[in-house]
Tab-separated table of C-alpha atoms and ligand atoms in Angstrom:
chain	number	residue	atom	x	y	z
F	1	UNK	CA	0.000	0.000	0.000
F	2	UNK	CA	1.019	3.571	-0.537
F	3	UNK	CA	0.097	5.760	2.413
F	4	UNK	CA	0.253	9.537	2.600
F	5	UNK	CA	0.333	10.847	6.154
F	6	UNK	CA	0.199	14.500	7.049
F	7	UNK	CA	1.099	15.881	10.464
F	8	UNK	CA	0.245	19.416	11.561
F	9	UNK	CA	2.387	21.785	13.577
F	10	UNK	CA	1.321	20.604	17.025
F	11	UNK	CA	2.177	17.015	16.083
F	12	UNK	CA	5.812	17.976	15.454
F	13	UNK	CA	6.097	20.786	18.011
F	14	UNK	CA	9.073	19.366	19.923
F	15	UNK	CA	11.616	16.546	20.029
F	16	UNK	CA	9.320	14.137	21.816
F	17	UNK	CA	6.500	14.676	19.331
F	18	UNK	CA	8.848	14.405	16.381
F	19	UNK	CA	9.911	10.980	17.610
F	20	UNK	CA	6.287	10.059	18.223
F	21	UNK	CA	5.489	10.845	14.587
F	22	UNK	CA	8.634	9.094	13.388
F	23	UNK	CA	7.578	5.921	15.191
F	24	UNK	CA	4.049	6.016	13.815
F	25	UNK	CA	5.380	6.341	10.282
F	26	UNK	CA	7.980	3.641	10.794
F	27	UNK	CA	5.285	1.273	11.988
F	28	UNK	CA	3.529	1.546	8.614
F	29	UNK	CA	6.823	1.355	6.779
F	30	UNK	CA	7.844	-1.842	8.541
F	31	UNK	CA	4.607	-3.494	7.437
F	32	UNK	CA	5.949	-3.133	3.908
F	33	UNK	CA	4.014	-0.016	2.907
F	34	UNK	CA	5.353	2.887	0.919
F	35	UNK	CA	5.118	5.899	3.200
F	36	UNK	CA	5.008	9.547	2.124
F	37	UNK	CA	4.849	12.046	4.969
F	38	UNK	CA	3.841	15.688	4.669
F	39	UNK	CA	4.783	17.979	7.537
F	40	UNK	CA	3.831	21.470	8.670
F	41	UNK	CA	6.150	23.872	10.440
F	42	UNK	CA	6.799	23.076	14.112
F	43	UNK	CA	4.241	24.413	16.581
F	44	UNK	CA	3.490	28.066	15.991
F	45	UNK	CA	6.670	28.668	14.009
F	46	UNK	CA	4.811	30.065	11.009
F	47	UNK	CA	3.257	32.709	13.262
F	48	UNK	CA	6.716	33.543	14.591
F	49	UNK	CA	7.878	34.101	11.027
F	50	UNK	CA	4.923	36.386	10.401
F	51	UNK	CA	5.770	38.550	13.407
F	52	UNK	CA	9.444	38.660	12.456
F	53	UNK	CA	8.472	39.845	9.004
F	54	UNK	CA	5.978	42.435	10.229
F	55	UNK	CA	8.524	43.769	12.690
F	56	UNK	CA	10.866	44.549	9.803
F	57	UNK	CA	8.200	45.661	7.356
F	58	UNK	CA	4.508	45.891	8.252
F	59	UNK	CA	3.676	45.274	4.608
F	60	UNK	CA	6.188	42.635	3.509
F	61	UNK	CA	6.340	41.850	-0.221
F	62	UNK	CA	4.345	38.676	-0.747
F	63	UNK	CA	7.103	36.930	-2.633
F	64	UNK	CA	9.520	37.456	0.226
F	65	UNK	CA	6.911	36.333	2.730
F	66	UNK	CA	6.642	33.021	0.895
F	67	UNK	CA	10.401	32.736	0.734
F	68	UNK	CA	10.445	33.151	4.510
F	69	UNK	CA	7.541	30.771	5.165
F	70	UNK	CA	9.245	27.898	3.397
F	71	UNK	CA	11.934	27.549	6.052
F	72	UNK	CA	9.378	26.397	8.631
F	73	UNK	CA	8.341	23.283	6.762
F	74	UNK	CA	11.904	22.648	5.660
F	75	UNK	CA	13.054	22.556	9.268
F	76	UNK	CA	10.372	19.990	10.105
F	77	UNK	CA	11.174	17.543	7.313
F	78	UNK	CA	14.931	17.724	7.863
F	79	UNK	CA	14.608	17.108	11.606
F	80	UNK	CA	12.162	14.279	10.945
F	81	UNK	CA	14.586	12.629	8.530
F	82	UNK	CA	17.247	12.855	11.224
F	83	UNK	CA	14.908	11.325	13.790
F	84	UNK	CA	14.115	8.424	11.471
F	85	UNK	CA	17.774	7.938	10.688
F	86	UNK	CA	18.539	7.736	14.382
F	87	UNK	CA	15.884	5.015	14.630
F	88	UNK	CA	17.658	3.116	11.871
F	89	UNK	CA	15.162	3.778	9.079
F	90	UNK	CA	16.189	5.403	5.793
F	91	UNK	CA	14.308	8.619	5.053
F	92	UNK	CA	14.775	11.559	2.725
F	93	UNK	CA	13.402	15.057	3.088
F	94	UNK	CA	12.341	17.003	-0.006
F	95	UNK	CA	11.089	20.545	-0.359
F	96	UNK	CA	8.675	21.767	-3.036
F	97	UNK	CA	11.515	22.769	-5.304
F	98	UNK	CA	13.168	19.364	-5.136
F	99	UNK	CA	9.907	17.546	-5.806
F	100	UNK	CA	8.747	20.079	-8.339
F	101	UNK	CA	5.455	20.918	-6.792
F	102	UNK	CA	4.220	23.460	-9.307
F	103	UNK	CA	1.789	26.246	-8.472
F	104	UNK	CA	0.485	29.491	-9.847
F	105	UNK	CA	2.387	32.652	-8.870
F	106	UNK	CA	-0.278	33.963	-6.491
F	107	UNK	CA	2.068	34.383	-3.551
F	108	UNK	CA	0.489	33.511	-0.241
F	109	UNK	CA	-2.481	31.931	-1.944
F	110	UNK	CA	-1.080	29.841	-4.791
F	111	UNK	CA	-2.893	26.945	-6.402
F	112	UNK	CA	-1.195	23.684	-7.236
F	113	UNK	CA	-1.005	23.111	-10.964
F	114	UNK	CA	1.002	19.893	-11.176
F	115	UNK	CA	3.286	17.611	-9.234
F	116	UNK	CA	6.255	15.784	-10.671
F	117	UNK	CA	6.110	12.387	-8.972
F	118	UNK	CA	9.269	10.903	-10.413
F	119	UNK	CA	11.691	11.795	-7.645
F	120	UNK	CA	9.238	10.621	-4.975
F	121	UNK	CA	8.652	7.331	-6.756
F	122	UNK	CA	12.373	6.735	-7.103
F	123	UNK	CA	12.951	7.373	-3.427
F	124	UNK	CA	10.085	5.061	-2.480
F	125	UNK	CA	11.483	2.430	-4.798
F	126	UNK	CA	14.745	2.518	-2.875
F	127	UNK	CA	12.678	1.890	0.284
F	128	UNK	CA	12.975	5.292	1.883
F	129	UNK	CA	10.309	7.091	3.799
F	130	UNK	CA	9.761	10.281	1.823
F	131	UNK	CA	9.244	13.444	3.860
F	132	UNK	CA	7.778	16.383	2.005
F	133	UNK	CA	7.340	19.998	3.033
F	134	UNK	CA	3.677	20.946	3.224
F	135	UNK	CA	2.206	24.308	2.295
F	136	UNK	CA	4.839	25.338	-0.252
F	137	UNK	CA	5.230	25.203	-4.010
F	138	UNK	CA	7.268	26.677	-6.838
F	139	UNK	CA	6.023	28.701	-9.758
F	140	UNK	CA	7.193	28.592	-13.387
F	141	UNK	CA	9.943	31.111	-12.624
F	142	UNK	CA	11.307	28.987	-9.748
F	143	UNK	CA	9.985	31.326	-7.072
F	144	UNK	CA	8.723	29.756	-3.884
F	145	UNK	CA	5.019	30.120	-3.275
F	146	UNK	CA	2.685	29.036	-0.490
F	147	UNK	CA	-0.827	27.667	-0.618
F	148	UNK	CA	-2.394	29.812	2.106
F	149	UNK	CA	-2.304	29.286	5.862
F	150	UNK	CA	-3.129	25.704	6.759
F	151	UNK	CA	-2.174	24.625	3.251
F	152	UNK	CA	-0.220	21.505	4.210
F	153	UNK	CA	-3.459	19.534	4.140
F	154	UNK	CA	-3.788	20.435	0.487
F	155	UNK	CA	-0.232	19.337	-0.211
F	156	UNK	CA	-1.067	15.953	1.316
F	157	UNK	CA	-4.268	15.457	-0.656
F	158	UNK	CA	-2.612	16.577	-3.881
F	159	UNK	CA	0.192	14.077	-3.327
F	160	UNK	CA	-2.293	11.324	-2.498
F	161	UNK	CA	-4.121	12.051	-5.761
F	162	UNK	CA	-0.966	12.331	-7.865
F	163	UNK	CA	0.570	9.160	-6.425
F	164	UNK	CA	-2.744	7.246	-6.425
F	165	UNK	CA	-2.246	6.566	-2.742
F	166	UNK	CA	-4.357	3.924	-1.039
F	167	UNK	CA	-4.775	6.040	2.079
F	168	UNK	CA	-4.523	9.675	3.022
F	169	UNK	CA	-4.408	10.358	6.732
F	170	UNK	CA	-4.471	13.859	8.175
F	171	UNK	CA	-3.115	13.866	11.719
F	172	UNK	CA	-3.975	16.680	14.052
F	173	UNK	CA	-4.247	17.372	17.780
F	174	UNK	CA	-7.941	16.544	18.066
F	175	UNK	CA	-9.668	13.187	17.575
F	176	UNK	CA	-11.331	14.090	14.302
F	177	UNK	CA	-14.049	16.356	12.991
F	178	UNK	CA	-16.439	17.524	15.687
F	179	UNK	CA	-19.967	18.914	15.604
F	180	UNK	CA	-18.439	22.147	16.954
F	181	UNK	CA	-15.091	23.255	18.307
F	182	UNK	CA	-14.695	21.074	21.419
F	183	UNK	CA	-12.546	23.734	23.085
F	184	UNK	CA	-15.498	26.122	23.194
F	185	UNK	CA	-18.532	23.866	23.070
F	186	UNK	CA	-18.600	21.326	25.911
F	187	UNK	CA	-21.294	19.184	24.256
F	188	UNK	CA	-19.474	18.817	20.936
F	189	UNK	CA	-19.076	15.264	19.732
F	190	UNK	CA	-16.865	13.556	17.206
F	191	UNK	CA	-18.338	12.508	13.874
F	192	UNK	CA	-17.468	9.066	12.493
F	193	UNK	CA	-18.072	10.139	8.919
F	194	UNK	CA	-18.833	13.287	6.983
F	195	UNK	CA	-19.379	14.024	3.274
F	196	UNK	CA	-16.983	16.079	1.185
F	197	UNK	CA	-19.622	18.740	0.685
F	198	UNK	CA	-20.369	19.141	4.365
F	199	UNK	CA	-16.675	19.101	5.224
F	200	UNK	CA	-15.979	21.663	2.541
F	201	UNK	CA	-18.511	24.036	4.033
F	202	UNK	CA	-17.339	23.421	7.576
F	203	UNK	CA	-13.710	23.926	6.566
F	204	UNK	CA	-14.474	27.120	4.675
F	205	UNK	CA	-16.599	28.406	7.519
F	206	UNK	CA	-13.965	28.126	10.164
F	207	UNK	CA	-14.065	24.581	11.552
F	208	UNK	CA	-10.288	24.762	11.547
F	209	UNK	CA	-9.578	21.073	11.038
F	210	UNK	CA	-8.916	20.948	7.307
F	211	UNK	CA	-7.791	23.481	4.726
F	212	UNK	CA	-10.810	24.015	2.488
F	213	UNK	CA	-8.852	23.526	-0.737
F	214	UNK	CA	-7.739	20.129	0.500
F	215	UNK	CA	-11.365	19.042	0.747
F	216	UNK	CA	-12.139	20.495	-2.673
F	217	UNK	CA	-9.288	18.501	-4.101
F	218	UNK	CA	-10.201	15.336	-2.221
F	219	UNK	CA	-13.702	15.533	-3.679
F	220	UNK	CA	-12.478	16.215	-7.188
F	221	UNK	CA	-10.016	13.316	-7.217
F	222	UNK	CA	-12.075	11.102	-4.962
F	223	UNK	CA	-9.396	10.786	-2.296
F	224	UNK	CA	-10.909	9.382	0.874
F	225	UNK	CA	-9.491	11.193	3.896
F	226	UNK	CA	-9.134	10.181	7.499
F	227	UNK	CA	-8.756	12.953	10.059
F	228	UNK	CA	-7.339	11.642	13.327
F	229	UNK	CA	-5.187	12.461	16.306
F	230	UNK	CA	-1.435	11.953	16.337
F	231	UNK	CA	-1.573	11.762	20.126
F	232	UNK	CA	-3.737	8.640	20.486
F	233	UNK	CA	-4.994	5.725	18.411
F	234	UNK	CA	-8.689	6.539	18.153
F	235	UNK	CA	-10.465	5.996	14.853
F	236	UNK	CA	-10.890	9.551	13.623
F	237	UNK	CA	-13.385	10.862	11.078
F	238	UNK	CA	-13.639	9.591	7.514
F	239	UNK	CA	-14.347	12.227	4.871
F	240	UNK	CA	-15.945	10.748	1.742
F	241	UNK	CA	-18.608	11.086	-0.933
F	242	UNK	CA	-21.660	9.699	0.843
F	243	UNK	CA	-22.263	8.686	4.442
F	244	UNK	CA	-25.001	6.944	6.341
F	245	UNK	CA	-27.427	9.377	7.913
F	246	UNK	CA	-27.069	9.550	11.647
F	247	UNK	CA	-30.523	10.993	12.151
F	248	UNK	CA	-29.321	14.505	12.881
F	249	UNK	CA	-30.323	17.433	10.735
F	250	UNK	CA	-26.932	19.053	10.724
F	251	UNK	CA	-23.363	17.820	11.063
F	252	UNK	CA	-21.802	20.821	12.629
F	253	UNK	CA	-21.669	24.406	13.771
F	254	UNK	CA	-18.681	26.510	12.799
F	255	UNK	CA	-17.617	30.054	13.496
F	256	UNK	CA	-15.130	32.400	11.938
F	257	UNK	CA	-13.911	35.672	13.377
F	258	UNK	CA	-11.575	36.327	10.490
F	259	UNK	CA	-14.191	38.285	8.680
F	260	UNK	CA	-15.101	41.907	8.058
F	261	UNK	CA	-18.081	43.584	6.473
F	262	UNK	CA	-17.912	46.187	3.754
F	263	UNK	CA	-20.967	48.170	2.740
F	264	UNK	CA	-20.910	50.129	-0.491
F	265	UNK	CA	-23.680	52.650	-0.094
F	266	UNK	CA	-25.523	54.531	-2.802
F	267	UNK	CA	-24.401	52.723	-5.911
F	268	UNK	CA	-26.215	53.448	-9.138
F	269	UNK	CA	-29.148	51.087	-9.581
F	270	UNK	CA	-28.118	49.919	-13.034
F	271	UNK	CA	-27.051	46.743	-14.809
F	272	UNK	CA	-23.362	45.891	-14.441
F	273	UNK	CA	-22.731	47.535	-11.080
F	274	UNK	CA	-22.346	44.305	-9.125
F	275	UNK	CA	-20.258	42.884	-11.925
F	276	UNK	CA	-17.842	45.814	-11.833
F	277	UNK	CA	-17.565	45.819	-8.058
F	278	UNK	CA	-16.779	42.134	-7.721
F	279	UNK	CA	-14.674	42.006	-10.856
F	280	UNK	CA	-12.342	44.660	-9.416
F	281	UNK	CA	-12.049	42.654	-6.226
F	282	UNK	CA	-11.500	39.366	-8.043
F	283	UNK	CA	-8.673	40.927	-10.025
F	284	UNK	CA	-6.968	41.608	-6.717
F	285	UNK	CA	-7.484	38.009	-5.631
F	286	UNK	CA	-9.905	39.048	-2.919
F	287	UNK	CA	-12.413	36.382	-1.987
F	288	UNK	CA	-15.858	37.671	-1.212
F	289	UNK	CA	-18.272	35.797	0.968
F	290	UNK	CA	-21.791	36.735	2.065
F	291	UNK	CA	-23.264	39.228	-0.390
F	292	UNK	CA	-26.350	41.271	0.250
F	293	UNK	CA	-27.905	43.778	-2.119
F	294	UNK	CA	-30.617	46.118	-0.973
F	295	UNK	CA	-33.759	46.867	-2.911
F	296	UNK	CA	-33.082	49.801	-5.220
F	297	UNK	CA	-34.746	53.076	-4.295
F	298	UNK	CA	-34.408	56.537	-5.791
F	299	UNK	CA	-32.055	55.208	-8.432
F	300	UNK	CA	-29.505	53.890	-5.947
F	301	UNK	CA	-28.816	50.661	-4.121
F	302	UNK	CA	-26.388	49.348	-1.494
F	303	UNK	CA	-24.269	46.226	-1.717
F	304	UNK	CA	-22.669	44.800	1.374
F	305	UNK	CA	-20.434	41.759	1.602
F	306	UNK	CA	-17.833	40.129	3.780
F	307	UNK	CA	-14.144	39.499	3.161
F	308	UNK	CA	-11.365	37.985	5.250
F	309	UNK	CA	-9.961	40.549	7.730
F	310	UNK	CA	-6.566	40.435	6.027
F	311	UNK	CA	-8.155	41.531	2.759
F	312	UNK	CA	-10.160	44.410	4.206
F	313	UNK	CA	-7.643	47.195	3.606
F	314	UNK	CA	-6.912	46.095	0.069
F	315	UNK	CA	-10.605	45.632	-0.730
F	316	UNK	CA	-11.455	49.141	0.464
F	317	UNK	CA	-8.477	50.631	-1.375
F	318	UNK	CA	-9.567	48.858	-4.552
F	319	UNK	CA	-13.084	50.217	-4.318
F	320	UNK	CA	-11.857	53.720	-3.490
F	321	UNK	CA	-9.598	53.680	-6.528
F	322	UNK	CA	-12.590	53.133	-8.812
F	323	UNK	CA	-15.074	55.392	-7.060
F	324	UNK	CA	-14.568	58.325	-9.359
F	325	UNK	CA	-14.829	56.278	-12.525
F	326	UNK	CA	-16.614	52.955	-12.831
F	327	UNK	CA	-17.983	52.592	-9.292
F	328	UNK	CA	-19.797	55.755	-8.374
F	329	UNK	CA	-21.209	55.515	-4.865
F	330	UNK	CA	-21.951	57.691	-1.835
F	331	UNK	CA	-19.683	56.029	0.684
F	332	UNK	CA	-17.922	52.856	1.766
F	333	UNK	CA	-18.518	51.638	5.326
F	334	UNK	CA	-16.588	48.921	7.075
F	335	UNK	CA	-17.095	46.895	10.227
F	336	UNK	CA	-14.415	44.647	11.690
F	337	UNK	CA	-15.891	43.287	14.888
F	338	UNK	CA	-18.082	40.710	13.236
F	339	UNK	CA	-18.096	36.926	13.055
F	340	UNK	CA	-19.765	34.282	10.967
F	341	UNK	CA	-21.657	31.456	12.598
F	342	UNK	CA	-22.796	28.643	10.358
F	343	UNK	CA	-24.627	25.370	10.471
F	344	UNK	CA	-23.887	22.722	7.878
F	345	UNK	CA	-25.693	19.517	7.090
F	346	UNK	CA	-26.886	17.472	4.134
F	347	UNK	CA	-29.994	16.742	6.241
F	348	UNK	CA	-31.375	20.238	5.766
F	349	UNK	CA	-32.033	19.639	2.072
F	350	UNK	CA	-35.035	17.480	2.881
F	351	UNK	CA	-36.087	19.128	6.143
F	352	UNK	CA	-37.700	22.544	6.073
F	353	UNK	CA	-37.408	24.700	9.160
F	354	UNK	CA	-33.724	24.130	9.880
F	355	UNK	CA	-32.851	27.777	9.308
F	356	UNK	CA	-35.771	28.902	11.464
F	357	UNK	CA	-34.545	26.655	14.240
F	358	UNK	CA	-31.124	28.296	14.101
F	359	UNK	CA	-32.625	31.784	14.148
F	360	UNK	CA	-34.774	30.796	17.113
F	361	UNK	CA	-31.698	29.677	19.028
F	362	UNK	CA	-30.057	33.043	18.355
F	363	UNK	CA	-33.222	34.921	19.305
F	364	UNK	CA	-33.449	33.015	22.592
F	365	UNK	CA	-29.830	33.981	23.282
F	366	UNK	CA	-30.612	37.626	22.497
F	367	UNK	CA	-28.231	37.804	19.549
F	368	UNK	CA	-28.930	40.086	16.622
F	369	UNK	CA	-28.340	38.866	13.064
F	370	UNK	CA	-26.660	41.318	10.685
F	371	UNK	CA	-26.591	39.277	7.494
F	372	UNK	CA	-27.786	35.870	6.382
F	373	UNK	CA	-26.695	33.631	3.579
F	374	UNK	CA	-27.753	30.112	2.727
F	375	UNK	CA	-27.002	27.228	0.404
F	376	UNK	CA	-28.643	23.826	0.069
F	377	UNK	CA	-26.661	22.458	2.975
F	378	UNK	CA	-25.650	25.547	4.944
F	379	UNK	CA	-26.972	28.576	6.781
F	380	UNK	CA	-24.559	31.353	7.755
F	381	UNK	CA	-25.286	34.414	9.832
F	382	UNK	CA	-23.099	37.397	10.533
F	383	UNK	CA	-23.199	38.641	14.125
F	384	UNK	CA	-21.221	40.812	16.547
F	385	UNK	CA	-17.905	39.076	17.169
F	386	UNK	CA	-18.239	39.409	20.947
F	387	UNK	CA	-21.200	36.989	20.922
F	388	UNK	CA	-19.506	34.253	18.890
F	389	UNK	CA	-19.031	31.623	21.594
F	390	UNK	CA	-22.463	32.252	23.039
F	391	UNK	CA	-24.049	31.935	19.591
F	392	UNK	CA	-22.222	28.720	18.724
F	393	UNK	CA	-23.237	27.141	22.016
F	394	UNK	CA	-26.840	28.240	21.684
F	395	UNK	CA	-27.121	26.881	18.151
F	396	UNK	CA	-25.282	23.673	18.997
F	397	UNK	CA	-27.533	23.026	21.986
F	398	UNK	CA	-30.582	23.492	19.809
F	399	UNK	CA	-29.552	20.795	17.329
F	400	UNK	CA	-27.577	18.285	19.374
B	501	LIG	N1	2.691	26.050	8.529
B	501	LIG	C1	1.624	26.585	7.740
B	501	LIG	C2	0.651	27.356	8.614
B	501	LIG	O1	0.851	27.479	9.803
B	501	LIG	C3	0.936	25.543	6.930
B	501	LIG	C4	0.179	24.502	7.701
B	501	LIG	O2	0.320	24.400	8.920
B	501	LIG	O3	-0.574	23.752	7.095
B	501	LIG	O4	-0.297	27.874	8.118
B	502	MG	MG1	-3.886	22.786	9.781
């Protein structure tokens, strides 16, 4: 069997944990499997790099940021190879450049475009454990890129797809995917299984266990994932196409404080306005989330939407730049102390009243809703950030 195993930062945070991971990988290797291991940077090292950068330059060039980021993952794989060597098992560490893990040039948010598997296959053939840096890539011009924070999951899934792996295991510091963040919601419970679509929504909405692109990719290439703890041997959560219904309407509640609201007030009420607004933002690689357009009155309308906090300044600057020309409007308002709270579940497709039940829970908790957006399997509300934990608990208690 060919197994791809990915370990997050907490799983390789110190010497003891590095050896713990080394032993788990060696166990699979000794059973005769080919083992490819993707690692994240140790502990919070990536955050340390961010503060180092910001201390030197509050607005570091994105290319240089990626150049800096890559050392975190490189440290992990090299140390892991040394740990395995000391345990008498041959291993080789490879970074994205050595593998040739190609991406677009969107620094900080690059997309994988192709992986050269030859080197990896050769190393596996010579019976080495192959350790690969997560999160990073190289573009056509040989610049380092990164896939976005948390991107090592995506590296692992992409490798599993490219190598036609038999298993792809994502190791983390919790037992799997939970109905809500167990650190904040005492009643949260672990799910045995979850569909790609539900996981994709939960991941995008702040569940924090998997990088959303990794789930997208797993669905596209039909890579079954197991999310489990590196600290114990419990079963984990299987992420796959279809799962047996467990009789609950929803699979989880997620929240995300990394969000900000922008309101563009007094736009002309004419065809093409929304197109221009969001086209400008898309050209700057700014992802837009909940969108709300008011009813037009007196020839004008308002459009409000949410973006990630990090993108707020650039989004506003982009709009301001076009205000005099293609985007005439009265003013641009922003609000940063907001959070998204979402419920996700395939069960809501066939059960009316799920959204109402969520709104009731928020009403009972005295929490005001600022924006709402829905899909077939999801309801998201935007609320004051200070009420996030209270809202998640209230909603979770209502459904579970
Ligand atoms: N080390 C990177 C981060 O902290 C990538 C990852 O952990 O997946 O975002
Ligand atoms: Mg992660």
